[in-house]
């Protein structure tokens, strides 16, 4: 299907902005484009794609292009919707750019801070309506990892181990622990 509306098409009322100009970044090594995220002290280079945005009233600009013909124009917008928010990002999310973008998204509480910064350890939490929490600790590495259970955890569900205050659990490579409070 072809959408005849200006980009972002059917999502425009949700995004609160239109795309005024877009294009592939040809030879970003010779003709680089960069943008500055709100609160950042340095530019973030982009590659592959760019979009120049035109925000509606009530939509805030949280990132601007800083180079070439796009200098000063909106690159990233944020619009509050009910209890949430919508970000529109006018470039491809390469690994490097995404890493630069994460602090901005965390500052606006758009994504939670990671539950672990330990290399190889993935931690995910599930919250139930009654307030109970389950926290999964997944060893994604090929080495054993020592894991500190979350505050208030009373047992490791998969093994049935009762936890003492301050006890450390060791996970073998690719092993999972499930903590319950």
PDB file of C-alpha atoms in Angstrom:
ATOM      1  CA  UNK A   1       0.000   0.000   0.000  1.00  0.00           C
ATOM      2  CA  UNK A   2       1.146   3.504  -0.749  1.00  0.00           C
ATOM      3  CA  UNK A   3       0.376   6.132   1.864  1.00  0.00           C
ATOM      4  CA  UNK A   4      -0.254   9.460   0.162  1.00  0.00           C
ATOM      5  CA  UNK A   5       0.190  11.478   3.358  1.00  0.00           C
ATOM      6  CA  UNK A   6       3.441  13.239   4.185  1.00  0.00           C
ATOM      7  CA  UNK A   7       5.758  11.147   6.365  1.00  0.00           C
ATOM      8  CA  UNK A   8       5.262   9.813   9.018  1.00  0.00           C
ATOM      9  CA  UNK A   9       1.956   9.129   7.309  1.00  0.00           C
ATOM     10  CA  UNK A  10      -0.754   7.573   9.453  1.00  0.00           C
ATOM     11  CA  UNK A  11       1.387   8.080  12.572  1.00  0.00           C
ATOM     12  CA  UNK A  12       1.508  11.859  12.214  1.00  0.00           C
ATOM     13  CA  UNK A  13      -1.104  12.578  14.897  1.00  0.00           C
ATOM     14  CA  UNK A  14       0.800  10.347  17.304  1.00  0.00           C
ATOM     15  CA  UNK A  15       4.264  11.742  16.453  1.00  0.00           C
ATOM     16  CA  UNK A  16       3.259  15.418  16.340  1.00  0.00           C
ATOM     17  CA  UNK A  17       5.644  16.253  13.500  1.00  0.00           C
ATOM     18  CA  UNK A  18       6.072  15.902   9.763  1.00  0.00           C
ATOM     19  CA  UNK A  19       9.155  15.043   7.756  1.00  0.00           C
ATOM     20  CA  UNK A  20      10.053  18.056   5.601  1.00  0.00           C
ATOM     21  CA  UNK A  21      13.059  16.511   3.862  1.00  0.00           C
ATOM     22  CA  UNK A  22      14.701  13.118   3.927  1.00  0.00           C
ATOM     23  CA  UNK A  23      17.425  11.282   2.146  1.00  0.00           C
ATOM     24  CA  UNK A  24      20.177   8.743   2.080  1.00  0.00           C
ATOM     25  CA  UNK A  25      23.516   9.989   3.323  1.00  0.00           C
ATOM     26  CA  UNK A  26      25.871   9.559   0.402  1.00  0.00           C
ATOM     27  CA  UNK A  27      29.518   9.273   1.365  1.00  0.00           C
ATOM     28  CA  UNK A  28      29.168  10.125   5.071  1.00  0.00           C
ATOM     29  CA  UNK A  29      32.966   9.786   5.253  1.00  0.00           C
ATOM     30  CA  UNK A  30      33.341  12.826   2.955  1.00  0.00           C
ATOM     31  CA  UNK A  31      30.088  14.667   3.724  1.00  0.00           C
ATOM     32  CA  UNK A  32      29.281  13.865   7.355  1.00  0.00           C
ATOM     33  CA  UNK A  33      26.078  14.770   9.102  1.00  0.00           C
ATOM     34  CA  UNK A  34      25.815  15.090  12.864  1.00  0.00           C
ATOM     35  CA  UNK A  35      23.233  16.123  15.384  1.00  0.00           C
ATOM     36  CA  UNK A  36      23.293  17.382  18.954  1.00  0.00           C
ATOM     37  CA  UNK A  37      21.060  15.768  21.549  1.00  0.00           C
ATOM     38  CA  UNK A  38      19.607  17.962  24.314  1.00  0.00           C
ATOM     39  CA  UNK A  39      21.950  17.913  27.273  1.00  0.00           C
ATOM     40  CA  UNK A  40      24.901  16.592  25.238  1.00  0.00           C
ATOM     41  CA  UNK A  41      28.170  18.468  24.992  1.00  0.00           C
ATOM     42  CA  UNK A  42      29.278  16.876  21.717  1.00  0.00           C
ATOM     43  CA  UNK A  43      27.721  16.111  18.358  1.00  0.00           C
ATOM     44  CA  UNK A  44      26.655  12.578  17.465  1.00  0.00           C
ATOM     45  CA  UNK A  45      27.616  11.576  13.926  1.00  0.00           C
ATOM     46  CA  UNK A  46      25.027   9.778  11.841  1.00  0.00           C
ATOM     47  CA  UNK A  47      25.202   7.703   8.691  1.00  0.00           C
ATOM     48  CA  UNK A  48      22.891   6.107   6.163  1.00  0.00           C
ATOM     49  CA  UNK A  49      19.798   8.337   6.510  1.00  0.00           C
ATOM     50  CA  UNK A  50      18.571  11.775   7.592  1.00  0.00           C
ATOM     51  CA  UNK A  51      15.198  13.422   8.145  1.00  0.00           C
ATOM     52  CA  UNK A  52      14.526  17.100   8.723  1.00  0.00           C
ATOM     53  CA  UNK A  53      11.471  17.434  10.945  1.00  0.00           C
ATOM     54  CA  UNK A  54       8.807  20.086  11.385  1.00  0.00           C
ATOM     55  CA  UNK A  55       7.195  19.745  14.831  1.00  0.00           C
ATOM     56  CA  UNK A  56       3.601  20.678  15.587  1.00  0.00           C
ATOM     57  CA  UNK A  57       2.751  23.039  18.443  1.00  0.00           C
ATOM     58  CA  UNK A  58       3.219  21.170  21.712  1.00  0.00           C
ATOM     59  CA  UNK A  59       5.892  18.849  20.302  1.00  0.00           C
ATOM     60  CA  UNK A  60       9.318  19.515  21.730  1.00  0.00           C
ATOM     61  CA  UNK A  61      12.612  19.333  19.822  1.00  0.00           C
ATOM     62  CA  UNK A  62      15.190  17.259  21.747  1.00  0.00           C
ATOM     63  CA  UNK A  63      17.835  16.953  19.038  1.00  0.00           C
ATOM     64  CA  UNK A  64      18.983  19.235  16.212  1.00  0.00           C
ATOM     65  CA  UNK A  65      21.157  18.748  13.171  1.00  0.00           C
ATOM     66  CA  UNK A  66      24.437  20.652  13.488  1.00  0.00           C
ATOM     67  CA  UNK A  67      26.077  20.225  10.085  1.00  0.00           C
ATOM     68  CA  UNK A  68      25.714  21.099   6.424  1.00  0.00           C
ATOM     69  CA  UNK A  69      22.386  22.292   5.017  1.00  0.00           C
ATOM     70  CA  UNK A  70      20.455  20.841   7.972  1.00  0.00           C
ATOM     71  CA  UNK A  71      22.275  22.884  10.652  1.00  0.00           C
ATOM     72  CA  UNK A  72      19.829  24.076  13.310  1.00  0.00           C
ATOM     73  CA  UNK A  73      16.838  22.102  12.046  1.00  0.00           C
ATOM     74  CA  UNK A  74      14.974  19.542  14.192  1.00  0.00           C
ATOM     75  CA  UNK A  75      16.218  15.952  14.048  1.00  0.00           C
ATOM     76  CA  UNK A  76      14.501  14.373  17.080  1.00  0.00           C
ATOM     77  CA  UNK A  77      11.162  15.268  18.625  1.00  0.00           C
ATOM     78  CA  UNK A  78       9.313  14.302  21.781  1.00  0.00           C
ATOM     79  CA  UNK A  79       5.568  14.497  22.267  1.00  0.00           C
ATOM     80  CA  UNK A  80       3.707  13.710  25.461  1.00  0.00           C
ATOM     81  CA  UNK A  81       0.679  11.488  24.990  1.00  0.00           C
ATOM     82  CA  UNK A  82      -1.518  10.673  27.967  1.00  0.00           C
ATOM     83  CA  UNK A  83       0.746   8.991  30.534  1.00  0.00           C
ATOM     84  CA  UNK A  84       3.415   8.278  27.909  1.00  0.00           C
ATOM     85  CA  UNK A  85       5.559   9.961  25.312  1.00  0.00           C
ATOM     86  CA  UNK A  86       6.480   9.514  21.658  1.00  0.00           C
ATOM     87  CA  UNK A  87       9.978  10.124  20.313  1.00  0.00           C
ATOM     88  CA  UNK A  88      10.569  10.517  16.581  1.00  0.00           C
ATOM     89  CA  UNK A  89      14.176  10.035  15.564  1.00  0.00           C
ATOM     90  CA  UNK A  90      15.109  11.319  12.125  1.00  0.00           C
ATOM     91  CA  UNK A  91      18.020   8.974  11.439  1.00  0.00           C
ATOM     92  CA  UNK A  92      18.861   5.278  11.473  1.00  0.00           C
ATOM     93  CA  UNK A  93      19.632   3.788  14.841  1.00  0.00           C
ATOM     94  CA  UNK A  94      23.148   2.517  14.273  1.00  0.00           C
ATOM     95  CA  UNK A  95      24.894   0.979  17.266  1.00  0.00           C
ATOM     96  CA  UNK A  96      27.034   4.090  17.798  1.00  0.00           C
ATOM     97  CA  UNK A  97      24.115   6.485  17.541  1.00  0.00           C
ATOM     98  CA  UNK A  98      21.917   4.358  19.807  1.00  0.00           C
ATOM     99  CA  UNK A  99      24.619   4.392  22.494  1.00  0.00           C
ATOM    100  CA  UNK A 100      24.700   8.205  22.277  1.00  0.00           C
ATOM    101  CA  UNK A 101      20.873   8.344  22.418  1.00  0.00           C
ATOM    102  CA  UNK A 102      20.398   6.177  25.529  1.00  0.00           C
ATOM    103  CA  UNK A 103      21.265   8.893  28.099  1.00  0.00           C
ATOM    104  CA  UNK A 104      18.663  11.224  26.543  1.00  0.00           C
ATOM    105  CA  UNK A 105      15.975   8.527  26.651  1.00  0.00           C
ATOM    106  CA  UNK A 106      16.862   7.674  30.257  1.00  0.00           C
ATOM    107  CA  UNK A 107      16.727  11.346  31.243  1.00  0.00           C
ATOM    108  CA  UNK A 108      13.113  11.477  30.033  1.00  0.00           C
ATOM    109  CA  UNK A 109      12.332   8.125  31.720  1.00  0.00           C
ATOM    110  CA  UNK A 110      11.570   6.660  28.305  1.00  0.00           C
ATOM    111  CA  UNK A 111      13.556   3.536  29.134  1.00  0.00           C
ATOM    112  CA  UNK A 112      14.550   2.188  32.517  1.00  0.00           C
ATOM    113  CA  UNK A 113      18.141   2.121  33.690  1.00  0.00           C
ATOM    114  CA  UNK A 114      19.675  -1.334  33.300  1.00  0.00           C
ATOM    115  CA  UNK A 115      19.336  -3.564  36.346  1.00  0.00           C
ATOM    116  CA  UNK A 116      22.943  -4.703  35.926  1.00  0.00           C
ATOM    117  CA  UNK A 117      26.044  -3.258  34.356  1.00  0.00           C
ATOM    118  CA  UNK A 118      28.011  -6.458  34.895  1.00  0.00           C
ATOM    119  CA  UNK A 119      29.379  -7.694  31.528  1.00  0.00           C
ATOM    120  CA  UNK A 120      27.671 -10.878  30.360  1.00  0.00           C
ATOM    121  CA  UNK A 121      24.818 -10.617  32.854  1.00  0.00           C
ATOM    122  CA  UNK A 122      21.314  -9.823  31.616  1.00  0.00           C
ATOM    123  CA  UNK A 123      18.797  -8.937  34.309  1.00  0.00           C
ATOM    124  CA  UNK A 124      15.067  -8.604  33.642  1.00  0.00           C
ATOM    125  CA  UNK A 125      12.340  -7.821  36.154  1.00  0.00           C
ATOM    126  CA  UNK A 126       8.632  -8.598  35.984  1.00  0.00           C
ATOM    127  CA  UNK A 127       6.225  -6.729  38.260  1.00  0.00           C
ATOM    128  CA  UNK A 128       2.801  -8.174  39.002  1.00  0.00           C
ATOM    129  CA  UNK A 129      -0.311  -6.058  39.743  1.00  0.00           C
ATOM    130  CA  UNK A 130      -0.284  -7.262  43.365  1.00  0.00           C
ATOM    131  CA  UNK A 131       3.243  -5.865  43.846  1.00  0.00           C
ATOM    132  CA  UNK A 132       5.170  -9.147  43.640  1.00  0.00           C
ATOM    133  CA  UNK A 133       8.402  -9.064  41.673  1.00  0.00           C
ATOM    134  CA  UNK A 134      10.289 -11.728  39.801  1.00  0.00           C
ATOM    135  CA  UNK A 135      13.844 -10.952  38.711  1.00  0.00           C
ATOM    136  CA  UNK A 136      15.584 -13.108  36.124  1.00  0.00           C
ATOM    137  CA  UNK A 137      19.399 -13.157  36.067  1.00  0.00           C
ATOM    138  CA  UNK A 138      20.771 -14.688  32.861  1.00  0.00           C
ATOM    139  CA  UNK A 139      24.457 -15.448  32.439  1.00  0.00           C
ATOM    140  CA  UNK A 140      25.050 -14.741  28.737  1.00  0.00           C
ATOM    141  CA  UNK A 141      28.780 -15.446  29.019  1.00  0.00           C
ATOM    142  CA  UNK A 142      30.991 -18.514  28.815  1.00  0.00           C
ATOM    143  CA  UNK A 143      32.317 -17.933  32.366  1.00  0.00           C
ATOM    144  CA  UNK A 144      30.756 -18.238  35.804  1.00  0.00           C
ATOM    145  CA  UNK A 145      29.299 -14.995  37.195  1.00  0.00           C
ATOM    146  CA  UNK A 146      28.605 -14.046  40.800  1.00  0.00           C
ATOM    147  CA  UNK A 147      25.178 -12.444  41.198  1.00  0.00           C
ATOM    148  CA  UNK A 148      23.884 -10.434  44.109  1.00  0.00           C
ATOM    149  CA  UNK A 149      20.158 -11.125  44.569  1.00  0.00           C
ATOM    150  CA  UNK A 150      17.930  -8.030  44.614  1.00  0.00           C
ATOM    151  CA  UNK A 151      17.035  -6.472  47.964  1.00  0.00           C
ATOM    152  CA  UNK A 152      14.214  -8.402  49.616  1.00  0.00           C
ATOM    153  CA  UNK A 153      14.720 -11.581  47.577  1.00  0.00           C
ATOM    154  CA  UNK A 154      13.929 -14.543  49.801  1.00  0.00           C
ATOM    155  CA  UNK A 155      14.545 -17.433  47.435  1.00  0.00           C
ATOM    156  CA  UNK A 156      15.851 -18.556  44.098  1.00  0.00           C
ATOM    157  CA  UNK A 157      12.790 -20.134  42.495  1.00  0.00           C
ATOM    158  CA  UNK A 158      14.385 -22.534  39.998  1.00  0.00           C
ATOM    159  CA  UNK A 159      16.600 -24.321  42.550  1.00  0.00           C
ATOM    160  CA  UNK A 160      14.346 -23.712  45.556  1.00  0.00           C
ATOM    161  CA  UNK A 161      17.326 -22.254  47.466  1.00  0.00           C
ATOM    162  CA  UNK A 162      16.354 -20.082  50.432  1.00  0.00           C
ATOM    163  CA  UNK A 163      18.524 -16.951  50.451  1.00  0.00           C
ATOM    164  CA  UNK A 164      20.179 -15.388  53.458  1.00  0.00           C
ATOM    165  CA  UNK A 165      20.780 -11.627  53.672  1.00  0.00           C
ATOM    166  CA  UNK A 166      23.814 -10.677  51.536  1.00  0.00           C
ATOM    167  CA  UNK A 167      24.211 -14.147  50.034  1.00  0.00           C
ATOM    168  CA  UNK A 168      25.787 -14.322  46.570  1.00  0.00           C
ATOM    169  CA  UNK A 169      24.573 -16.781  43.919  1.00  0.00           C
ATOM    170  CA  UNK A 170      27.020 -18.142  41.360  1.00  0.00           C
ATOM    171  CA  UNK A 171      25.688 -18.765  37.866  1.00  0.00           C
ATOM    172  CA  UNK A 172      27.461 -21.183  35.545  1.00  0.00           C
ATOM    173  CA  UNK A 173      27.852 -20.203  31.878  1.00  0.00           C
ATOM    174  CA  UNK A 174      24.420 -19.734  30.220  1.00  0.00           C
ATOM    175  CA  UNK A 175      22.628 -20.494  33.506  1.00  0.00           C
ATOM    176  CA  UNK A 176      19.511 -18.646  34.716  1.00  0.00           C
ATOM    177  CA  UNK A 177      18.433 -17.699  38.238  1.00  0.00           C
ATOM    178  CA  UNK A 178      14.943 -16.536  39.149  1.00  0.00           C
ATOM    179  CA  UNK A 179      14.609 -14.489  42.333  1.00  0.00           C
ATOM    180  CA  UNK A 180      11.334 -13.929  44.158  1.00  0.00           C
ATOM    181  CA  UNK A 181      10.538 -11.594  47.024  1.00  0.00           C
TER     182      UNK A 181
END
